[in-house]
XYZ file of C-alpha atoms in Angstrom:
345
model
C -79.899 -14.560 51.081
C -82.046 -12.715 48.558
C -81.009 -9.221 48.879
C -77.153 -10.586 48.403
C -78.584 -12.388 45.170
C -79.727 -9.015 44.006
C -77.082 -6.793 45.887
C -74.766 -9.088 43.652
C -76.095 -8.901 40.230
C -76.159 -4.674 40.734
C -72.214 -5.282 40.774
C -72.205 -7.336 38.086
C -74.271 -4.888 35.722
C -71.894 -1.651 36.910
C -68.377 -2.768 37.439
C -68.198 -3.764 33.975
C -70.075 -0.344 32.951
C -67.630 1.675 35.657
C -64.362 -0.469 33.902
C -66.072 0.934 29.987
C -65.832 4.411 31.504
C -62.646 4.250 32.391
C -61.812 2.560 28.701
C -60.221 -0.514 31.203
C -60.840 -4.077 30.625
C -63.118 -5.310 33.595
C -60.245 -7.758 34.151
C -57.199 -5.250 34.496
C -60.260 -2.680 36.493
C -61.009 -5.985 39.002
C -57.106 -6.338 39.294
C -56.763 -2.374 39.733
C -59.085 -2.522 42.623
C -58.011 -5.809 44.094
C -54.474 -4.314 44.253
C -55.176 -0.958 46.078
C -52.978 -0.608 48.902
C -54.423 -0.601 52.564
C -53.087 3.125 52.684
C -54.562 4.018 49.948
C -57.951 5.195 47.979
C -58.899 3.904 43.902
C -61.916 5.177 43.053
C -63.752 2.532 41.353
C -65.190 5.826 38.835
C -61.788 6.561 38.224
C -59.802 3.330 39.008
C -56.288 4.980 37.137
C -55.717 7.337 39.370
C -54.351 6.020 43.422
C -54.467 8.149 46.177
C -52.381 7.560 49.258
C -52.136 11.637 50.006
C -52.359 12.783 53.735
C -51.973 9.918 55.128
C -47.523 9.826 56.958
C -46.883 7.474 54.723
C -42.995 6.517 55.423
C -42.902 4.272 52.602
C -44.524 4.162 49.008
C -46.481 1.059 49.221
C -46.795 -1.567 46.430
C -48.202 0.383 44.002
C -51.448 -1.263 41.475
C -50.111 -2.506 38.092
C -52.450 -0.512 35.611
C -51.921 3.313 38.023
C -51.354 6.251 35.625
C -52.150 9.030 38.587
C -50.825 8.473 41.486
C -51.171 11.224 44.897
C -48.126 10.837 47.573
C -48.161 14.327 48.837
C -48.218 15.557 51.944
C -46.315 12.301 53.827
C -43.168 11.334 55.177
C -41.174 9.329 52.507
C -38.266 9.448 52.643
C -37.009 6.693 49.877
C -38.286 6.457 46.203
C -37.327 2.780 45.656
C -38.281 0.704 41.966
C -39.124 -1.673 44.011
C -43.070 -0.324 44.727
C -43.097 0.347 40.884
C -41.952 -2.666 39.837
C -45.221 -3.593 38.625
C -46.456 0.356 38.131
C -44.679 1.151 34.462
C -47.960 2.580 32.933
C -47.770 5.782 35.412
C -47.682 9.564 33.821
C -48.662 11.532 36.907
C -46.654 11.434 40.276
C -47.317 14.483 43.263
C -44.748 13.694 46.136
C -44.719 17.326 46.749
C -44.435 18.376 50.365
C -42.307 14.761 51.567
C -38.733 14.191 52.990
C -36.873 12.494 49.863
C -33.849 13.352 49.851
C -30.893 12.996 46.397
C -29.306 9.892 48.309
C -33.276 8.213 48.709
C -33.987 8.924 45.603
C -32.742 5.536 44.027
C -30.975 5.544 40.935
C -33.458 2.855 39.022
C -36.216 4.172 41.447
C -37.497 6.413 38.433
C -35.455 4.912 35.322
C -38.496 2.137 34.346
C -41.266 4.384 34.231
C -41.079 5.293 30.370
C -44.873 6.338 30.429
C -43.791 9.274 33.134
C -45.042 12.827 31.755
C -45.322 14.690 35.738
C -43.139 14.611 38.270
C -43.783 16.559 40.715
C -41.283 16.646 43.643
C -41.225 20.412 45.602
C -41.016 20.740 48.934
C -38.685 17.930 49.460
C -34.791 17.459 50.237
C -33.525 17.421 47.366
C -29.617 18.565 46.950
C -29.470 17.928 43.455
C -31.525 17.590 40.068
C -32.386 14.192 40.020
C -30.392 11.807 37.574
C -31.898 8.857 35.574
C -34.996 10.256 34.920
C -37.388 8.616 32.377
C -37.143 10.151 28.186
C -40.819 10.712 28.512
C -41.314 13.607 31.212
C -42.729 16.921 30.067
C -43.058 18.355 33.787
C -40.517 18.044 35.955
C -41.016 20.423 39.625
C -38.056 20.726 42.315
C -38.991 23.669 43.419
C -38.221 24.919 47.405
C -35.859 21.899 47.577
C -32.389 22.661 48.517
C -30.627 22.115 45.476
C -27.566 23.580 44.793
C -26.068 21.543 41.700
C -27.271 20.463 38.588
C -25.081 17.859 37.451
C -23.214 17.618 33.830
C -25.660 15.456 32.093
C -28.536 14.718 33.698
C -31.004 16.089 31.206
C -28.971 13.785 28.295
C -32.058 12.176 26.374
C -34.485 14.524 28.051
C -35.586 15.809 25.490
C -39.771 15.974 25.203
C -39.023 18.451 28.649
C -41.153 21.460 28.691
C -40.830 22.872 31.736
C -38.833 23.307 35.124
C -39.112 24.277 37.801
C -36.664 25.453 40.316
C -37.631 28.015 42.066
C -36.793 28.172 45.878
C -33.336 26.224 45.623
C -29.810 27.422 46.254
C -28.514 27.650 42.713
C -25.880 29.796 42.333
C -24.663 31.205 38.866
C -22.018 28.789 38.649
C -24.412 25.679 38.386
C -26.477 27.290 36.158
C -24.414 27.226 32.866
C -24.791 24.984 29.402
C -22.818 22.092 30.419
C -25.392 21.895 33.035
C -28.816 22.286 31.251
C -27.494 20.521 27.916
C -30.157 17.981 26.714
C -33.424 20.409 27.193
C -33.443 21.189 23.497
C -37.766 21.572 24.177
C -37.770 23.681 26.725
C -40.182 26.414 27.004
C -40.778 27.298 30.404
C -38.140 27.475 33.529
C -38.496 29.001 36.870
C -35.266 30.057 38.779
C -36.843 32.729 40.672
C -35.821 32.755 45.149
C -32.565 31.725 43.967
C -28.804 32.370 44.943
C -27.654 34.069 41.156
C -26.360 37.587 40.459
C -26.270 37.144 36.516
C -28.554 36.308 34.291
C -28.300 32.637 33.875
C -25.667 31.182 31.099
C -26.841 28.352 28.123
C -30.153 27.903 28.122
C -32.136 27.201 25.412
C -32.968 28.562 22.820
C -36.286 27.334 22.624
C -37.674 29.345 25.938
C -40.413 31.088 25.893
C -40.989 31.747 29.603
C -38.034 32.936 32.158
C -39.239 33.587 35.069
C -35.975 34.898 37.765
C -37.963 36.980 40.503
C -36.111 37.290 43.910
C -32.640 37.099 43.198
C -29.509 39.553 42.844
C -29.053 40.015 39.613
C -28.166 43.413 38.614
C -26.786 43.776 35.172
C -27.961 41.872 31.703
C -25.495 41.958 29.189
C -26.085 43.285 25.679
C -26.253 40.933 23.666
C -28.229 38.088 25.771
C -31.031 37.817 24.207
C -29.802 37.074 21.310
C -29.548 33.701 22.126
C -32.930 33.369 22.959
C -35.488 34.470 19.797
C -38.437 33.392 21.548
C -38.763 34.912 25.126
C -42.325 36.512 25.217
C -42.327 36.190 29.339
C -39.472 37.370 31.339
C -39.671 38.393 34.975
C -37.247 40.192 37.005
C -39.157 41.838 40.111
C -36.929 41.830 43.433
C -33.809 42.494 41.941
C -30.970 44.638 42.211
C -31.161 45.913 38.753
C -30.223 49.783 37.754
C -30.293 51.150 34.436
C -26.007 51.570 34.400
C -26.802 47.426 33.674
C -29.414 47.805 31.639
C -28.209 48.291 27.825
C -30.599 50.807 26.042
C -32.158 48.263 24.045
C -31.502 45.399 25.847
C -35.402 44.098 25.760
C -36.179 44.838 21.880
C -37.325 41.974 20.948
C -40.083 41.268 18.393
C -40.867 37.442 20.901
C -41.725 39.774 23.891
C -44.616 39.778 25.176
C -44.421 39.971 28.757
C -41.871 42.371 31.439
C -42.114 42.553 34.855
C -39.405 44.442 36.334
C -40.515 45.936 39.530
C -38.993 46.119 42.846
C -36.099 46.659 41.325
C -33.530 50.360 41.420
C -34.229 52.021 38.490
C -34.629 55.611 37.773
C -35.603 55.394 34.674
C -38.094 53.683 32.041
C -35.951 51.203 29.659
C -36.968 51.555 26.224
C -40.416 49.600 25.437
C -39.756 47.058 21.981
C -42.976 48.042 20.106
C -44.851 44.035 20.712
C -45.096 44.400 24.655
C -47.955 44.279 26.061
C -47.897 44.172 29.520
C -45.198 46.166 31.193
C -44.676 45.993 34.837
C -42.130 49.035 36.436
C -43.957 49.420 39.810
C -41.500 50.145 43.593
C -38.752 51.525 41.530
C -36.822 55.281 41.972
C -38.197 56.299 38.665
C -39.552 60.114 39.340
C -40.767 61.065 36.016
C -41.800 59.538 31.975
C -40.749 60.955 28.675
C -43.034 59.500 26.460
C -40.449 60.904 23.166
C -37.623 58.864 25.123
C -39.158 55.373 25.678
C -41.267 54.969 22.435
C -40.019 53.009 19.813
C -41.702 54.966 16.705
C -41.525 58.102 16.685
C -43.832 60.537 18.634
C -46.197 62.398 15.848
C -50.177 62.938 17.061
C -50.786 64.139 14.086
C -50.138 60.634 12.621
C -52.464 57.769 12.771
C -50.808 54.983 12.554
C -52.729 51.897 11.635
C -53.135 49.192 14.128
C -50.757 46.344 12.711
C -47.577 48.956 12.701
C -48.729 50.726 16.840
C -47.147 49.519 19.505
C -49.159 47.328 21.249
C -48.057 48.113 25.172
C -51.973 48.168 26.559
C -50.810 47.429 30.621
C -48.738 49.848 31.693
C -47.919 49.788 35.951
C -46.238 51.950 37.275
C -46.735 52.810 41.038
C -44.335 52.919 44.064
C -42.496 55.412 42.325
C -41.985 58.687 42.527
C -44.465 60.133 39.246
C -46.260 62.516 40.330
C -49.606 63.028 37.982
C -51.097 63.710 35.512
C -49.950 61.285 32.627
C -47.910 62.610 30.187
C -49.179 63.333 27.093
C -46.776 62.299 24.510
C -47.039 58.370 26.402
C -50.633 59.128 25.376
C -50.291 59.858 21.516
C -46.647 57.115 21.452
C -49.164 53.533 22.833
C -52.126 54.857 22.297
C -53.527 50.985 22.303
C -52.705 51.650 26.216
C -55.466 50.612 28.374
C -54.475 50.741 31.896
C -51.729 52.722 33.452
C -51.444 52.455 37.427
C -49.806 55.469 39.233
């Protein structure tokens, strides 16, 4: 009996301390732990997180009211209903990766009431369309490796806080990615459309786009003025497409914003013109036979001129392996790109 009293005293001392460390009033802290579903874990040291992952769950249990972080990945969940979240309106982060959620199973009001939701992870499910009625608070939406072939018009309306959209590994075709379907993404920074079924560069991307990933599609050309509507693109990945030199206008990449350009595993026979600000260029595994520094240099090549650091081309990394280029490295390439630190041939 004495031991029980001691343990109770310790618990009373420790629990308020834990609640204080988690920035929760003690009453909320206690209510949160008491409401923890039997299928899940609610660590006392991290009471705002609920771990229901890897439990073979077929439904979402009722979530405690003060949950911020909810982990439901690696289950068998097919339906996301509003009922499971009726008291948990403070959720910031939901991980539903690797479940069996379908577009039909994602109820219209299932997530709409979560006005604090910032991150939604739904990779590796069975969605055929981008979900509608998502909360306007959302900043990151990850829908990779579903079966999405449709982006309904207006689905992103009101999502002006969304900065990251992951759609790689789906079934999107050219007519699915348009200005109409992407309308509303006024602050998007990164969009990943890799491993879809695109044959042309996607239209209607937000002007705020900084990172554009289009690897493993079937794109064979880029329109001459394509990037004039995307003045902030800094990271562009077009690896494993069907690009040929005929489909690349000479100055198509002449953008002051671009820092990293990846064109590996295409069908290029020549090095495209390199913009002055580009720092990393990947051209490996194409069909390039030679490199002429004078032709690709963004400034006149003159070994007698000592370019100031701020005016010299910024290229630091160049990858050319997997082509038909033979050493040595041409001298005019080194003369032009004086900041170059690594060349892979």
